[in-house]
Coordinates of C-alpha atoms in Angstrom, one line a residue:
M1 CA -36.1 -2.9 1.4
K2 CA -36.0 -2.0 5.0
D3 CA -37.9 -5.1 6.1
Q4 CA -35.4 -7.3 4.3
I5 CA -32.4 -5.9 6.3
K6 CA -32.5 -7.4 9.7
K7 CA -28.8 -7.9 10.4
V8 CA -25.9 -5.9 9.1
V9 CA -22.1 -6.5 9.5
L10 CA -20.3 -3.1 9.5
A11 CA -16.7 -2.5 8.8
Y12 CA -15.9 -0.6 12.0
S13 CA -12.9 1.5 12.9
G14 CA -14.4 3.7 15.6
G15 CA -13.5 6.8 13.6
L16 CA -15.9 9.5 12.6
D17 CA -17.7 7.8 9.7
T18 CA -18.3 4.4 11.3
S19 CA -19.1 5.8 14.7
I20 CA -22.2 7.5 13.4
I21 CA -23.1 4.8 10.9
I22 CA -24.2 2.4 13.7
P23 CA -27.1 4.6 14.9
W24 CA -27.8 5.7 11.4
L25 CA -28.3 2.1 10.3
K26 CA -30.6 1.4 13.2
E27 CA -32.7 4.5 12.5
N28 CA -33.0 3.9 8.8
F29 CA -33.4 0.1 8.6
D30 CA -36.1 -0.5 11.3
G31 CA -33.8 -1.1 14.2
C32 CA -31.8 -3.7 12.5
E33 CA -29.1 -5.6 14.4
V34 CA -25.6 -4.1 13.7
I35 CA -22.5 -6.3 14.2
A36 CA -19.3 -4.3 14.2
V37 CA -16.1 -5.8 12.8
A38 CA -12.8 -4.1 13.5
A39 CA -9.8 -5.4 11.5
D40 CA -6.5 -5.2 13.4
V41 CA -4.1 -4.4 10.7
G42 CA -1.6 -2.8 13.0
Q43 CA -3.3 0.5 13.9
G44 CA -2.3 0.0 17.6
A45 CA -4.0 2.2 20.1
E46 CA -6.8 3.1 17.8
L47 CA -8.4 -0.2 18.8
N48 CA -8.5 0.7 22.5
G49 CA -12.0 0.9 23.9
L50 CA -13.7 0.0 20.6
E51 CA -16.0 -2.7 22.1
E52 CA -17.4 -0.3 24.7
K53 CA -17.8 2.4 22.1
A54 CA -19.4 0.2 19.5
K55 CA -22.0 -1.3 21.9
K56 CA -22.7 2.1 23.4
T57 CA -23.6 3.5 20.0
G58 CA -25.9 0.5 19.2
A59 CA -23.9 -2.5 18.0
S60 CA -24.9 -5.9 19.4
K61 CA -21.3 -7.1 19.4
L62 CA -17.8 -6.3 18.1
Y63 CA -15.4 -8.7 16.4
I64 CA -11.7 -7.7 16.4
A65 CA -10.0 -9.7 13.7
D66 CA -6.2 -9.9 14.0
L67 CA -5.1 -9.7 10.3
K68 CA -1.6 -8.4 10.7
K69 CA 0.2 -11.6 9.8
Q70 CA -2.0 -12.2 6.8
L71 CA -1.6 -8.5 5.7
V72 CA 2.1 -8.8 5.5
E73 CA 2.7 -12.3 4.3
D74 CA -0.3 -12.6 1.8
Y75 CA -0.6 -9.0 0.6
I76 CA 2.4 -6.8 1.3
W77 CA 5.1 -9.4 0.4
P78 CA 3.6 -10.2 -3.0
T79 CA 3.3 -6.5 -3.8
L80 CA 6.8 -5.8 -2.6
K81 CA 8.2 -8.7 -4.7
A82 CA 6.4 -7.2 -7.7
D83 CA 8.0 -3.7 -6.9
A84 CA 4.6 -2.3 -7.4
E85 CA 4.3 1.5 -6.8
Y86 CA 1.2 3.4 -7.9
E87 CA 2.3 6.4 -10.1
G88 CA 5.9 5.9 -9.0
K89 CA 5.4 6.9 -5.4
Y90 CA 2.5 5.4 -3.5
L91 CA 3.3 2.0 -1.8
L92 CA -0.3 1.0 -1.7
G93 CA -0.7 0.8 2.0
T94 CA -4.5 1.3 2.1
S95 CA -5.1 -0.4 -1.2
F96 CA -4.0 -4.0 -0.3
A97 CA -5.5 -3.8 3.2
R98 CA -9.0 -3.4 1.9
P99 CA -9.5 -6.7 0.1
L100 CA -8.2 -8.6 3.1
I101 CA -10.6 -6.8 5.4
A102 CA -13.5 -7.3 3.0
K103 CA -12.8 -11.0 2.8
R104 CA -13.0 -11.3 6.6
L105 CA -16.2 -9.2 6.6
V106 CA -17.8 -11.7 4.2
E107 CA -16.7 -14.7 6.4
I108 CA -18.3 -13.1 9.5
A109 CA -21.4 -12.0 7.6
K110 CA -21.9 -15.6 6.4
A111 CA -21.3 -17.0 9.9
E112 CA -23.8 -14.5 11.4
G113 CA -26.4 -15.0 8.8
A114 CA -26.3 -11.3 8.0
D115 CA -28.4 -9.7 5.3
A116 CA -26.0 -7.0 4.3
I117 CA -22.5 -5.6 4.8
A118 CA -22.0 -1.9 5.4
H119 CA -18.9 0.3 5.1
G120 CA -18.1 4.0 5.7
C121 CA -16.3 4.8 2.4
T122 CA -17.4 7.9 0.7
G123 CA -18.7 8.1 -2.9
K124 CA -15.7 10.0 -3.9
G125 CA -13.1 7.5 -2.7
N126 CA -11.2 4.5 -4.0
D127 CA -12.0 2.3 -0.9
Q128 CA -15.6 1.8 -1.8
V129 CA -14.5 0.0 -4.9
R130 CA -11.8 -2.0 -3.1
F131 CA -14.3 -3.2 -0.5
E132 CA -17.1 -4.0 -2.8
L133 CA -15.1 -5.8 -5.5
A134 CA -13.7 -8.1 -2.8
I135 CA -17.2 -8.6 -1.3
K136 CA -18.5 -9.5 -4.8
A137 CA -15.6 -12.0 -5.2
F138 CA -16.8 -14.0 -2.2
A139 CA -20.5 -13.1 -1.8
P140 CA -21.8 -11.9 -5.1
D141 CA -25.4 -11.8 -3.8
M142 CA -24.7 -10.0 -0.6
K143 CA -26.5 -6.6 -0.1
I144 CA -24.0 -3.8 0.3
I145 CA -24.9 -0.6 2.2
A146 CA -22.8 2.5 1.6
P147 CA -24.4 5.3 3.7
W148 CA -22.3 8.0 2.1
R149 CA -24.0 7.3 -1.2
I150 CA -27.5 7.5 0.2
W151 CA -27.7 9.6 3.4
D152 CA -28.4 13.4 3.6
I153 CA -25.0 14.2 5.3
K154 CA -22.9 16.2 3.0
S155 CA -19.6 16.9 4.9
R156 CA -17.4 15.8 7.8
D157 CA -18.7 18.9 9.7
E158 CA -22.2 17.6 9.3
E159 CA -21.0 14.2 10.5
I160 CA -19.7 15.8 13.7
D161 CA -23.0 17.6 14.1
Y162 CA -24.8 14.2 13.9
A163 CA -22.3 12.7 16.4
E164 CA -22.9 15.5 18.9
A165 CA -26.6 15.3 18.5
H166 CA -26.5 11.6 19.3
E167 CA -23.9 12.0 22.1
I168 CA -21.3 9.9 20.3
P169 CA -17.8 10.5 21.6
L170 CA -15.1 11.4 19.1
N171 CA -11.3 11.6 19.2
I172 CA -11.1 14.5 16.8
T173 CA -12.2 18.1 16.5
R174 CA -13.2 20.2 13.6
K175 CA -9.7 21.6 13.5
T176 CA -7.9 18.3 13.6
N177 CA -10.3 16.4 11.4
Y178 CA -7.8 15.0 8.9
S179 CA -9.0 11.8 7.1
K180 CA -6.5 9.2 8.2
D181 CA -5.8 5.5 7.5
K182 CA -3.3 3.7 9.6
N183 CA -2.0 0.1 9.4
L184 CA 1.3 -1.7 10.0
W185 CA 2.6 -0.5 6.7
H186 CA 1.7 3.1 6.5
L187 CA -0.3 6.2 7.6
S188 CA -2.1 8.5 5.2
H189 CA -3.3 12.0 5.8
E190 CA -6.0 13.8 3.7
G191 CA -8.3 16.8 4.0
L192 CA -8.2 20.2 5.7
D193 CA -5.3 22.3 4.6
L194 CA -4.0 19.4 2.4
E195 CA -6.9 19.9 0.0
D196 CA -5.1 22.9 -1.5
P197 CA -2.0 21.7 -3.3
A198 CA -0.4 25.1 -2.8
N199 CA -0.2 24.5 0.9
E200 CA 3.0 23.0 2.4
P201 CA 2.1 20.1 4.7
Q202 CA 2.5 20.9 8.4
Y203 CA 4.8 18.0 9.0
D204 CA 5.5 19.0 12.6
K205 CA 1.8 18.6 13.3
I206 CA 0.7 15.6 11.2
L207 CA 3.6 13.1 11.3
E208 CA 3.1 10.2 13.6
L209 CA 5.4 7.4 12.4
G210 CA 8.5 9.4 12.4
V211 CA 10.1 12.9 12.1
S212 CA 10.7 15.1 9.1
P213 CA 14.1 14.9 7.4
Q214 CA 15.1 18.3 9.0
Q215 CA 14.5 16.8 12.5
A216 CA 16.3 13.6 11.8
P217 CA 19.8 12.9 13.3
D218 CA 22.9 14.5 11.9
Q219 CA 24.6 11.2 11.6
P220 CA 23.6 8.3 9.3
T221 CA 22.1 5.1 10.6
S222 CA 23.3 1.8 9.0
V223 CA 20.8 -1.0 8.3
T224 CA 21.1 -4.3 6.5
V225 CA 18.1 -6.3 5.2
T226 CA 18.4 -10.0 4.3
F227 CA 16.1 -11.5 1.7
E228 CA 15.3 -15.1 0.8
K229 CA 13.6 -15.6 -2.6
G230 CA 12.4 -11.9 -2.6
V231 CA 11.0 -12.0 1.0
P232 CA 12.7 -10.0 3.7
V233 CA 13.6 -12.3 6.7
K234 CA 16.3 -10.5 8.7
V235 CA 17.3 -7.0 9.8
D236 CA 20.9 -6.5 10.8
G237 CA 21.3 -10.2 11.0
E238 CA 18.4 -10.8 13.3
K239 CA 15.7 -13.1 12.0
L240 CA 12.2 -11.7 12.6
C241 CA 8.7 -12.6 11.8
A242 CA 7.0 -10.6 9.1
V243 CA 5.1 -8.3 11.4
D244 CA 8.0 -7.6 13.7
L245 CA 10.3 -7.0 10.7
V246 CA 8.1 -4.3 9.3
A247 CA 7.6 -2.7 12.7
K248 CA 11.4 -2.6 13.3
L249 CA 12.0 -0.9 10.0
N250 CA 9.2 1.5 10.6
K251 CA 10.9 2.6 13.8
V252 CA 14.4 3.0 12.4
G253 CA 13.1 4.6 9.2
G254 CA 10.8 6.9 10.9
A255 CA 13.6 8.2 13.2
N256 CA 15.6 9.1 10.1
G257 CA 12.8 10.9 8.2
I258 CA 12.4 8.1 5.6
G259 CA 9.3 7.4 3.5
I260 CA 7.4 10.7 3.6
I261 CA 5.7 11.6 0.3
D262 CA 3.3 14.3 -0.7
L263 CA 1.3 12.9 -3.6
L264 CA -1.3 14.4 -5.9
E265 CA -2.7 11.1 -7.2
N266 CA -5.2 10.1 -9.9
R267 CA -8.1 8.4 -8.1
L268 CA -9.9 5.5 -9.6
V269 CA -13.2 7.4 -9.6
G270 CA -11.7 10.1 -11.9
M271 CA -10.6 13.0 -9.7
K272 CA -7.2 14.0 -8.5
S273 CA -6.7 14.0 -4.7
R274 CA -3.8 15.1 -2.5
G275 CA -2.5 13.1 0.4
V276 CA 0.6 12.8 2.6
Y277 CA 1.8 9.3 3.2
E278 CA 4.2 7.9 5.8
T279 CA 5.7 4.6 4.9
P280 CA 9.2 4.4 6.5
G281 CA 9.7 0.7 6.7
G282 CA 8.1 0.0 3.4
T283 CA 10.3 2.6 1.6
I284 CA 13.4 0.9 3.0
L285 CA 12.2 -2.5 1.9
Y286 CA 11.3 -1.4 -1.6
H287 CA 14.7 0.2 -2.0
A288 CA 16.6 -2.8 -0.7
H289 CA 14.5 -5.3 -2.8
R290 CA 15.1 -3.5 -6.0
K291 CA 18.8 -3.2 -5.3
L292 CA 19.1 -6.9 -4.8
E293 CA 17.2 -7.5 -8.1
E294 CA 19.8 -5.3 -9.8
L295 CA 22.3 -7.8 -8.7
C296 CA 20.4 -11.1 -9.3
L297 CA 18.1 -10.6 -12.3
D298 CA 19.1 -10.8 -15.9
K299 CA 18.4 -7.8 -18.1
D300 CA 15.3 -9.0 -19.9
T301 CA 13.6 -10.2 -16.7
F302 CA 14.6 -7.0 -14.9
H303 CA 13.1 -4.8 -17.6
F304 CA 10.0 -6.8 -18.1
K305 CA 9.3 -6.8 -14.4
E306 CA 9.2 -3.0 -14.6
I307 CA 6.2 -3.3 -16.9
V308 CA 4.6 -5.9 -14.7
A309 CA 5.2 -3.7 -11.7
Q310 CA 3.1 -0.8 -13.1
K311 CA 0.2 -3.1 -14.1
F312 CA 0.4 -4.9 -10.7
A313 CA 0.2 -1.5 -9.0
D314 CA -2.8 -0.5 -11.0
L315 CA -4.6 -3.7 -10.2
V316 CA -4.0 -3.3 -6.5
Y317 CA -4.9 0.4 -6.5
D318 CA -8.1 -0.4 -8.3
G319 CA -9.2 -3.1 -5.9
K320 CA -8.7 -6.0 -8.3
W321 CA -6.8 -8.2 -5.9
F322 CA -9.0 -11.2 -6.3
T323 CA -8.8 -11.4 -10.1
P324 CA -7.2 -13.9 -12.5
L325 CA -4.7 -11.4 -13.8
R326 CA -3.4 -10.3 -10.4
E327 CA -3.0 -14.0 -9.5
A328 CA -1.3 -14.7 -12.8
L329 CA 1.1 -11.8 -12.3
S330 CA 1.9 -13.0 -8.8
A331 CA 2.8 -16.4 -10.2
F332 CA 5.1 -14.8 -12.7
V333 CA 6.7 -12.6 -10.1
D334 CA 7.3 -15.6 -7.8
S335 CA 9.1 -17.3 -10.6
T336 CA 11.5 -14.3 -10.9
Q337 CA 12.3 -14.4 -7.2
E338 CA 13.9 -17.8 -7.0
H339 CA 17.4 -16.3 -6.9
V340 CA 16.6 -12.9 -5.2
T341 CA 18.4 -13.9 -2.1
G342 CA 21.1 -11.9 -0.2
D343 CA 22.0 -8.9 1.9
V344 CA 21.5 -5.2 1.1
K345 CA 23.3 -2.6 3.2
M346 CA 22.1 0.9 3.4
K347 CA 22.7 4.2 5.3
L348 CA 19.6 6.2 6.3
Y349 CA 20.3 9.9 6.4
K350 CA 17.7 12.8 6.7
G351 CA 15.1 11.2 4.5
N352 CA 17.6 9.6 2.1
I353 CA 18.5 6.0 1.6
I354 CA 22.2 5.6 0.5
D355 CA 23.4 2.3 -0.9
A356 CA 26.2 0.8 1.0
G357 CA 26.7 -2.6 -0.8
A358 CA 24.8 -5.8 -1.7
V359 CA 25.9 -9.4 -1.8
S360 CA 24.2 -12.6 -3.1
P361 CA 25.2 -16.2 -3.8
Y362 CA 23.2 -15.7 -7.0
S363 CA 24.8 -12.5 -8.1
L364 CA 25.1 -12.1 -11.9
Y365 CA 27.9 -9.6 -11.6
E366 CA 31.3 -10.9 -12.6
E367 CA 34.2 -8.6 -11.6
E368 CA 36.6 -10.4 -14.0
I369 CA 34.3 -9.6 -16.9
A370 CA 33.4 -6.0 -15.9
T371 CA 36.8 -4.9 -14.7
F372 CA 38.7 -2.0 -16.2
S373 CA 41.9 -3.8 -15.3
E374 CA 43.5 -6.5 -17.5
D375 CA 41.4 -9.7 -17.9
H376 CA 41.7 -13.0 -19.7
V377 CA 38.0 -13.8 -20.3
Y378 CA 36.6 -10.9 -22.5
N379 CA 37.9 -10.4 -26.0
Q380 CA 37.3 -6.7 -26.8
A381 CA 37.9 -7.4 -30.5
D382 CA 34.6 -9.3 -30.5
A383 CA 32.8 -6.0 -30.2
D384 CA 33.7 -5.1 -33.9
G385 CA 31.4 -7.8 -35.4
F386 CA 28.7 -7.3 -32.7
I387 CA 28.5 -3.5 -33.5
N388 CA 28.4 -4.2 -37.3
L389 CA 25.5 -6.6 -36.9
F390 CA 23.7 -4.6 -34.2
G391 CA 24.0 -1.4 -36.3
L392 CA 23.2 -3.1 -39.7
P393 CA 19.6 -1.6 -40.0
I394 CA 21.0 1.9 -39.3
T395 CA 23.8 1.3 -41.9
V396 CA 21.3 0.1 -44.6
Q397 CA 19.0 3.0 -44.0
A398 CA 21.9 5.5 -44.2
L399 CA 23.1 3.9 -47.5
K400 CA 19.6 4.1 -49.0
K401 CA 19.4 7.8 -48.1
L402 CA 22.8 8.5 -49.8
K403 CA 21.7 6.7 -52.9
G404 CA 18.6 8.7 -53.0
K405 CA 20.6 11.9 -53.0
A406 CA 22.9 10.7 -55.8

């Protein structure tokens, strides 16, 4: 097996796992060439110095793939339009980024003539599935190397031991060794004290995208989001590209303590895990999008979309982005968004999003029909016949019961 692996493309972040994987691959696959690929999905300063670090630890080269625009437009917006939330809370920040990254890994692996693709996901996590299902979708014959499933290292402490022995510089210590994932949409925190669900998260120490609700301003912040066909295009009247729009809402949302969740989730691999997620801008967008749908969608479509949203979220969480069902659901969702256009006003206050009005040229709300004042379009007497017919099954059943007692 070792002789067959001469060139490996590695999903590289410069974090603990992938930092030690480069020398480990070279040690265990006969000095194979390792090409590192870092996906820029909005993690900012984490990309600084990666090329020097990757080469110093044994990589022959580093690709930095700017995927921010694709992430938002091709993955986040379809998920937002579907209103997909995993288990009612998680806005899928890590989940929809992995298929995009994996697709780019395959493209580079093919261009480089690589024999294998490697990743640093653990055998306990969801990301191994998300990466590998996407790789199978585009390179079904590609060899996949997942060191966590085959090496002798058993813990993050042992990873640090390995890094120290190989003089690999790290940006973490044993006491600050949270497992994190950051992109333009969110930041997740797992491990250390969070592994015990009884422990209250140390928000003053772990939050990076914003502040806790207690530390947020004592006055509300107003924000208006404009949508066109279900896609956010403006904030407070300013037209922004997709990446800048998310970044702006992250800033205003983070400052007001928006989008912090403590979730005990059911992982795909069968266990429960605990994580703290920061998704300030995404939380605002989900709230605003659903508010606009309340105004613009008919009852049957609105209710059926709730069913679709749960299935869509499960597919994304499980790494099934590149599947016929996900594509079919997206086609359905897109058809529902034709008239989801308008403005949603909100007030952000200490972790809360307070509705402050919504308008749309496609609003299905008619004040003249819904009003409690006098109107000339709704005949209240029509309700007699409607209730008689609507309640006919109940009436028949009740009569049968009475006859049975006679």
